[in-house]
Amino acid sequence: MKTEGWDVENGVPSEGPYIRPHGIISLTAPKLCVRDWTGPHFVGGRFVPRQLAKEHNLLLPNYPKADQVVKLE
């Protein structure tokens, strides 16, 4: 049986078996597919230059100290 992942823009597939995670880790920034997610959500990767984030209106989290991952609340 094939299990489908989530579409990066549309989220959970409308039919068939799909991945049901306990938590999510987004790289760089949260994707559209998790806009309705209510479980634990982490963002990892503090490698986007501030100027690039500003140019693309990215709302990136503040990473404490030297942390590479932050939990979204």
PDB file of N, CA and C in Angstrom:
ATOM      1  N   MET A   1       0.846  -1.172   0.000  1.00  0.00           N
ATOM      2  CA  MET A   1       0.000   0.000   0.000  1.00  0.00           C
ATOM      3  C   MET A   1       0.893   1.237   0.000  1.00  0.00           C
ATOM      4  N   LYS A   2       0.611   2.171  -0.876  1.00  0.00           N
ATOM      5  CA  LYS A   2       1.361   3.414  -0.975  1.00  0.00           C
ATOM      6  C   LYS A   2       0.728   4.458  -0.058  1.00  0.00           C
ATOM      7  N   THR A   3       1.559   5.136   0.708  1.00  0.00           N
ATOM      8  CA  THR A   3       1.088   6.211   1.570  1.00  0.00           C
ATOM      9  C   THR A   3       1.529   7.532   0.974  1.00  0.00           C
ATOM     10  N   GLU A   4       0.607   8.449   0.829  1.00  0.00           N
ATOM     11  CA  GLU A   4       0.896   9.751   0.230  1.00  0.00           C
ATOM     12  C   GLU A   4       1.340  10.760   1.278  1.00  0.00           C
ATOM     13  N   GLY A   5       2.197  11.668   0.863  1.00  0.00           N
ATOM     14  CA  GLY A   5       2.561  12.803   1.694  1.00  0.00           C
ATOM     15  C   GLY A   5       1.582  13.940   1.461  1.00  0.00           C
ATOM     16  N   TRP A   6       1.796  15.026   2.114  1.00  0.00           N
ATOM     17  CA  TRP A   6       0.929  16.183   1.963  1.00  0.00           C
ATOM     18  C   TRP A   6       1.409  17.047   0.810  1.00  0.00           C
ATOM     19  N   ASP A   7       0.484  17.613   0.076  1.00  0.00           N
ATOM     20  CA  ASP A   7       0.818  18.581  -0.960  1.00  0.00           C
ATOM     21  C   ASP A   7       1.296  19.857  -0.257  1.00  0.00           C
ATOM     22  N   VAL A   8       2.395  20.426  -0.708  1.00  0.00           N
ATOM     23  CA  VAL A   8       3.004  21.564  -0.019  1.00  0.00           C
ATOM     24  C   VAL A   8       2.089  22.792   0.050  1.00  0.00           C
ATOM     25  N   GLU A   9       1.145  22.923  -0.865  1.00  0.00           N
ATOM     26  CA  GLU A   9       0.225  24.061  -0.819  1.00  0.00           C
ATOM     27  C   GLU A   9      -1.166  23.687  -0.319  1.00  0.00           C
ATOM     28  N   ASN A  10      -1.659  22.496  -0.679  1.00  0.00           N
ATOM     29  CA  ASN A  10      -3.033  22.113  -0.356  1.00  0.00           C
ATOM     30  C   ASN A  10      -3.189  21.281   0.902  1.00  0.00           C
ATOM     31  N   GLY A  11      -2.114  20.752   1.434  1.00  0.00           N
ATOM     32  CA  GLY A  11      -2.191  19.998   2.673  1.00  0.00           C
ATOM     33  C   GLY A  11      -2.565  18.542   2.488  1.00  0.00           C
ATOM     34  N   VAL A  12      -3.373  18.040   3.407  1.00  0.00           N
ATOM     35  CA  VAL A  12      -3.741  16.631   3.469  1.00  0.00           C
ATOM     36  C   VAL A  12      -4.486  16.207   2.201  1.00  0.00           C
ATOM     37  N   PRO A  13      -4.118  15.041   1.626  1.00  0.00           N
ATOM     38  CA  PRO A  13      -4.846  14.549   0.447  1.00  0.00           C
ATOM     39  C   PRO A  13      -6.322  14.320   0.775  1.00  0.00           C
ATOM     40  N   SER A  14      -7.183  14.492  -0.215  1.00  0.00           N
ATOM     41  CA  SER A  14      -8.620  14.344   0.015  1.00  0.00           C
ATOM     42  C   SER A  14      -9.058  12.890   0.104  1.00  0.00           C
ATOM     43  N   GLU A  15      -8.231  11.970  -0.396  1.00  0.00           N
ATOM     44  CA  GLU A  15      -8.596  10.553  -0.332  1.00  0.00           C
ATOM     45  C   GLU A  15      -7.342   9.695  -0.237  1.00  0.00           C
ATOM     46  N   GLY A  16      -7.570   8.433   0.107  1.00  0.00           N
ATOM     47  CA  GLY A  16      -6.469   7.483   0.201  1.00  0.00           C
ATOM     48  C   GLY A  16      -5.715   7.601   1.517  1.00  0.00           C
ATOM     49  N   PRO A  17      -4.861   6.636   1.790  1.00  0.00           N
ATOM     50  CA  PRO A  17      -4.061   6.707   3.016  1.00  0.00           C
ATOM     51  C   PRO A  17      -3.021   7.820   2.899  1.00  0.00           C
ATOM     52  N   TYR A  18      -2.792   8.519   3.978  1.00  0.00           N
ATOM     53  CA  TYR A  18      -1.798   9.582   3.982  1.00  0.00           C
ATOM     54  C   TYR A  18      -1.079   9.606   5.327  1.00  0.00           C
ATOM     55  N   ILE A  19       0.022  10.284   5.355  1.00  0.00           N
ATOM     56  CA  ILE A  19       0.844  10.381   6.561  1.00  0.00           C
ATOM     57  C   ILE A  19       0.108  11.214   7.608  1.00  0.00           C
ATOM     58  N   ARG A  20       0.052  10.687   8.841  1.00  0.00           N
ATOM     59  CA  ARG A  20      -0.575  11.392   9.964  1.00  0.00           C
ATOM     60  C   ARG A  20       0.485  11.585  11.052  1.00  0.00           C
ATOM     61  N   PRO A  21       1.270  12.644  10.953  1.00  0.00           N
ATOM     62  CA  PRO A  21       2.370  12.825  11.903  1.00  0.00           C
ATOM     63  C   PRO A  21       1.896  13.274  13.284  1.00  0.00           C
ATOM     64  N   HIS A  22       2.746  13.024  14.284  1.00  0.00           N
ATOM     65  CA  HIS A  22       2.472  13.514  15.637  1.00  0.00           C
ATOM     66  C   HIS A  22       2.956  14.951  15.776  1.00  0.00           C
ATOM     67  N   GLY A  23       3.931  15.317  14.964  1.00  0.00           N
ATOM     68  CA  GLY A  23       4.491  16.662  14.970  1.00  0.00           C
ATOM     69  C   GLY A  23       5.091  16.961  13.607  1.00  0.00           C
ATOM     70  N   ILE A  24       5.381  18.222  13.361  1.00  0.00           N
ATOM     71  CA  ILE A  24       5.913  18.649  12.067  1.00  0.00           C
ATOM     72  C   ILE A  24       7.156  19.504  12.276  1.00  0.00           C
ATOM     73  N   ILE A  25       8.143  19.303  11.415  1.00  0.00           N
ATOM     74  CA  ILE A  25       9.316  20.167  11.363  1.00  0.00           C
ATOM     75  C   ILE A  25       9.363  20.777   9.968  1.00  0.00           C
ATOM     76  N   SER A  26       9.248  22.086   9.889  1.00  0.00           N
ATOM     77  CA  SER A  26       9.344  22.796   8.614  1.00  0.00           C
ATOM     78  C   SER A  26      10.763  23.329   8.468  1.00  0.00           C
ATOM     79  N   LEU A  27      11.333  23.186   7.296  1.00  0.00           N
ATOM     80  CA  LEU A  27      12.647  23.763   7.049  1.00  0.00           C
ATOM     81  C   LEU A  27      12.478  25.156   6.469  1.00  0.00           C
ATOM     82  N   THR A  28      13.224  26.070   6.961  1.00  0.00           N
ATOM     83  CA  THR A  28      13.247  27.477   6.568  1.00  0.00           C
ATOM     84  C   THR A  28      12.040  28.254   7.077  1.00  0.00           C
ATOM     85  N   ALA A  29      10.836  27.884   6.645  1.00  0.00           N
ATOM     86  CA  ALA A  29       9.617  28.593   7.056  1.00  0.00           C
ATOM     87  C   ALA A  29       8.436  27.637   6.941  1.00  0.00           C
ATOM     88  N   PRO A  30       7.363  27.857   7.718  1.00  0.00           N
ATOM     89  CA  PRO A  30       6.178  27.016   7.593  1.00  0.00           C
ATOM     90  C   PRO A  30       5.603  27.086   6.177  1.00  0.00           C
ATOM     91  N   LYS A  31       5.104  25.966   5.698  1.00  0.00           N
ATOM     92  CA  LYS A  31       4.514  25.892   4.359  1.00  0.00           C
ATOM     93  C   LYS A  31       2.997  26.077   4.445  1.00  0.00           C
ATOM     94  N   LEU A  32       2.384  26.406   3.331  1.00  0.00           N
ATOM     95  CA  LEU A  32       0.932  26.618   3.299  1.00  0.00           C
ATOM     96  C   LEU A  32       0.151  25.401   3.777  1.00  0.00           C
ATOM     97  N   CYS A  33       0.664  24.205   3.519  1.00  0.00           N
ATOM     98  CA  CYS A  33      -0.081  22.986   3.844  1.00  0.00           C
ATOM     99  C   CYS A  33      -0.310  22.797   5.341  1.00  0.00           C
ATOM    100  N   VAL A  34       0.399  23.518   6.193  1.00  0.00           N
ATOM    101  CA  VAL A  34       0.231  23.335   7.635  1.00  0.00           C
ATOM    102  C   VAL A  34      -0.548  24.476   8.288  1.00  0.00           C
ATOM    103  N   ARG A  35      -1.225  25.281   7.496  1.00  0.00           N
ATOM    104  CA  ARG A  35      -1.940  26.433   8.058  1.00  0.00           C
ATOM    105  C   ARG A  35      -3.025  26.018   9.050  1.00  0.00           C
ATOM    106  N   ASP A  36      -3.596  24.826   8.917  1.00  0.00           N
ATOM    107  CA  ASP A  36      -4.631  24.365   9.846  1.00  0.00           C
ATOM    108  C   ASP A  36      -4.098  23.365  10.872  1.00  0.00           C
ATOM    109  N   TRP A  37      -2.799  23.132  10.872  1.00  0.00           N
ATOM    110  CA  TRP A  37      -2.175  22.168  11.782  1.00  0.00           C
ATOM    111  C   TRP A  37      -2.308  22.663  13.217  1.00  0.00           C
ATOM    112  N   THR A  38      -2.678  21.758  14.136  1.00  0.00           N
ATOM    113  CA  THR A  38      -2.827  22.134  15.539  1.00  0.00           C
ATOM    114  C   THR A  38      -1.850  21.409  16.449  1.00  0.00           C
ATOM    115  N   GLY A  39      -1.083  20.460  15.912  1.00  0.00           N
ATOM    116  CA  GLY A  39      -0.119  19.723  16.715  1.00  0.00           C
ATOM    117  C   GLY A  39       1.198  20.472  16.858  1.00  0.00           C
ATOM    118  N   PRO A  40       2.180  19.829  17.496  1.00  0.00           N
ATOM    119  CA  PRO A  40       3.493  20.452  17.660  1.00  0.00           C
ATOM    120  C   PRO A  40       4.125  20.785  16.306  1.00  0.00           C
ATOM    121  N   HIS A  41       4.682  21.985  16.208  1.00  0.00           N
ATOM    122  CA  HIS A  41       5.273  22.448  14.952  1.00  0.00           C
ATOM    123  C   HIS A  41       6.586  23.163  15.258  1.00  0.00           C
ATOM    124  N   PHE A  42       7.642  22.684  14.637  1.00  0.00           N
ATOM    125  CA  PHE A  42       8.971  23.261  14.805  1.00  0.00           C
ATOM    126  C   PHE A  42       9.457  23.798  13.467  1.00  0.00           C
ATOM    127  N   VAL A  43      10.282  24.834  13.510  1.00  0.00           N
ATOM    128  CA  VAL A  43      10.931  25.356  12.309  1.00  0.00           C
ATOM    129  C   VAL A  43      12.428  25.229  12.529  1.00  0.00           C
ATOM    130  N   GLY A  44      13.107  24.699  11.519  1.00  0.00           N
ATOM    131  CA  GLY A  44      14.557  24.542  11.601  1.00  0.00           C
ATOM    132  C   GLY A  44      15.244  25.202  10.432  1.00  0.00           C
ATOM    133  N   GLY A  45      16.388  25.778  10.706  1.00  0.00           N
ATOM    134  CA  GLY A  45      17.183  26.370   9.642  1.00  0.00           C
ATOM    135  C   GLY A  45      17.207  27.875   9.719  1.00  0.00           C
ATOM    136  N   ARG A  46      18.205  28.384  10.362  1.00  0.00           N
ATOM    137  CA  ARG A  46      18.310  29.837  10.487  1.00  0.00           C
ATOM    138  C   ARG A  46      19.297  30.377   9.464  1.00  0.00           C
ATOM    139  N   PHE A  47      19.169  29.907   8.245  1.00  0.00           N
ATOM    140  CA  PHE A  47      20.145  30.231   7.209  1.00  0.00           C
ATOM    141  C   PHE A  47      19.623  31.208   6.163  1.00  0.00           C
ATOM    142  N   VAL A  48      18.434  31.786   6.369  1.00  0.00           N
ATOM    143  CA  VAL A  48      17.897  32.767   5.424  1.00  0.00           C
ATOM    144  C   VAL A  48      18.424  34.147   5.836  1.00  0.00           C
ATOM    145  N   PRO A  49      19.169  34.813   4.968  1.00  0.00           N
ATOM    146  CA  PRO A  49      19.663  36.153   5.306  1.00  0.00           C
ATOM    147  C   PRO A  49      18.504  37.114   5.581  1.00  0.00           C
ATOM    148  N   ARG A  50      18.684  38.005   6.540  1.00  0.00           N
ATOM    149  CA  ARG A  50      17.613  38.933   6.924  1.00  0.00           C
ATOM    150  C   ARG A  50      17.103  39.750   5.739  1.00  0.00           C
ATOM    151  N   GLN A  51      18.003  40.194   4.880  1.00  0.00           N
ATOM    152  CA  GLN A  51      17.588  40.998   3.734  1.00  0.00           C
ATOM    153  C   GLN A  51      16.676  40.196   2.802  1.00  0.00           C
ATOM    154  N   LEU A  52      17.009  38.921   2.571  1.00  0.00           N
ATOM    155  CA  LEU A  52      16.183  38.068   1.714  1.00  0.00           C
ATOM    156  C   LEU A  52      14.801  37.851   2.341  1.00  0.00           C
ATOM    157  N   ALA A  53      14.770  37.608   3.653  1.00  0.00           N
ATOM    158  CA  ALA A  53      13.494  37.435   4.351  1.00  0.00           C
ATOM    159  C   ALA A  53      12.645  38.699   4.231  1.00  0.00           C
ATOM    160  N   LYS A  54      13.282  39.849   4.348  1.00  0.00           N
ATOM    161  CA  LYS A  54      12.562  41.120   4.236  1.00  0.00           C
ATOM    162  C   LYS A  54      12.010  41.315   2.824  1.00  0.00           C
ATOM    163  N   GLU A  55      12.813  41.030   1.808  1.00  0.00           N
ATOM    164  CA  GLU A  55      12.392  41.190   0.413  1.00  0.00           C
ATOM    165  C   GLU A  55      11.178  40.332   0.068  1.00  0.00           C
ATOM    166  N   HIS A  56      11.084  39.145   0.688  1.00  0.00           N
ATOM    167  CA  HIS A  56       9.999  38.208   0.383  1.00  0.00           C
ATOM    168  C   HIS A  56       8.915  38.181   1.464  1.00  0.00           C
ATOM    169  N   ASN A  57       8.978  39.136   2.383  1.00  0.00           N
ATOM    170  CA  ASN A  57       7.987  39.237   3.467  1.00  0.00           C
ATOM    171  C   ASN A  57       7.850  37.944   4.255  1.00  0.00           C
ATOM    172  N   LEU A  58       8.968  37.294   4.536  1.00  0.00           N
ATOM    173  CA  LEU A  58       8.949  36.066   5.333  1.00  0.00           C
ATOM    174  C   LEU A  58       8.936  36.430   6.813  1.00  0.00           C
ATOM    175  N   LEU A  59       8.005  35.856   7.540  1.00  0.00           N
ATOM    176  CA  LEU A  59       7.947  36.057   8.981  1.00  0.00           C
ATOM    177  C   LEU A  59       8.630  34.874   9.643  1.00  0.00           C
ATOM    178  N   LEU A  60       9.915  34.998   9.850  1.00  0.00           N
ATOM    179  CA  LEU A  60      10.698  33.911  10.425  1.00  0.00           C
ATOM    180  C   LEU A  60      10.768  34.065  11.935  1.00  0.00           C
ATOM    181  N   PRO A  61      10.843  32.946  12.658  1.00  0.00           N
ATOM    182  CA  PRO A  61      10.896  33.021  14.116  1.00  0.00           C
ATOM    183  C   PRO A  61      12.253  33.531  14.596  1.00  0.00           C
ATOM    184  N   ASN A  62      12.271  34.004  15.834  1.00  0.00           N
ATOM    185  CA  ASN A  62      13.529  34.362  16.483  1.00  0.00           C
ATOM    186  C   ASN A  62      14.098  33.105  17.114  1.00  0.00           C
ATOM    187  N   TYR A  63      15.345  32.831  16.828  1.00  0.00           N
ATOM    188  CA  TYR A  63      16.012  31.660  17.379  1.00  0.00           C
ATOM    189  C   TYR A  63      16.798  32.077  18.614  1.00  0.00           C
ATOM    190  N   PRO A  64      16.517  31.450  19.764  1.00  0.00           N
ATOM    191  CA  PRO A  64      17.275  31.802  20.961  1.00  0.00           C
ATOM    192  C   PRO A  64      18.723  31.326  20.866  1.00  0.00           C
ATOM    193  N   LYS A  65      19.622  32.165  21.315  1.00  0.00           N
ATOM    194  CA  LYS A  65      21.060  31.850  21.372  1.00  0.00           C
ATOM    195  C   LYS A  65      21.543  31.278  20.052  1.00  0.00           C
ATOM    196  N   ALA A  66      22.121  30.083  20.075  1.00  0.00           N
ATOM    197  CA  ALA A  66      22.648  29.455  18.856  1.00  0.00           C
ATOM    198  C   ALA A  66      21.754  28.313  18.379  1.00  0.00           C
ATOM    199  N   ASP A  67      20.516  28.260  18.882  1.00  0.00           N
ATOM    200  CA  ASP A  67      19.599  27.174  18.508  1.00  0.00           C
ATOM    201  C   ASP A  67      19.350  27.153  17.004  1.00  0.00           C
ATOM    202  N   GLN A  68      19.214  25.957  16.453  1.00  0.00           N
ATOM    203  CA  GLN A  68      18.938  25.772  15.030  1.00  0.00           C
ATOM    204  C   GLN A  68      17.475  25.428  14.762  1.00  0.00           C
ATOM    205  N   VAL A  69      16.724  25.148  15.832  1.00  0.00           N
ATOM    206  CA  VAL A  69      15.315  24.763  15.735  1.00  0.00           C
ATOM    207  C   VAL A  69      14.542  25.541  16.794  1.00  0.00           C
ATOM    208  N   VAL A  70      13.334  25.950  16.442  1.00  0.00           N
ATOM    209  CA  VAL A  70      12.489  26.650  17.404  1.00  0.00           C
ATOM    210  C   VAL A  70      11.065  26.098  17.296  1.00  0.00           C
ATOM    211  N   LYS A  71      10.409  25.954  18.455  1.00  0.00           N
ATOM    212  CA  LYS A  71       9.020  25.479  18.463  1.00  0.00           C
ATOM    213  C   LYS A  71       8.093  26.673  18.269  1.00  0.00           C
ATOM    214  N   LEU A  72       7.147  26.526  17.346  1.00  0.00           N
ATOM    215  CA  LEU A  72       6.160  27.577  17.118  1.00  0.00           C
ATOM    216  C   LEU A  72       5.018  27.412  18.110  1.00  0.00           C
ATOM    217  N   GLU A  73       4.527  28.503  18.590  1.00  0.00           N
ATOM    218  CA  GLU A  73       3.420  28.479  19.563  1.00  0.00           C
ATOM    219  C   GLU A  73       2.151  28.939  18.910  1.00  0.00           C
TER     220      GLU A  73
END
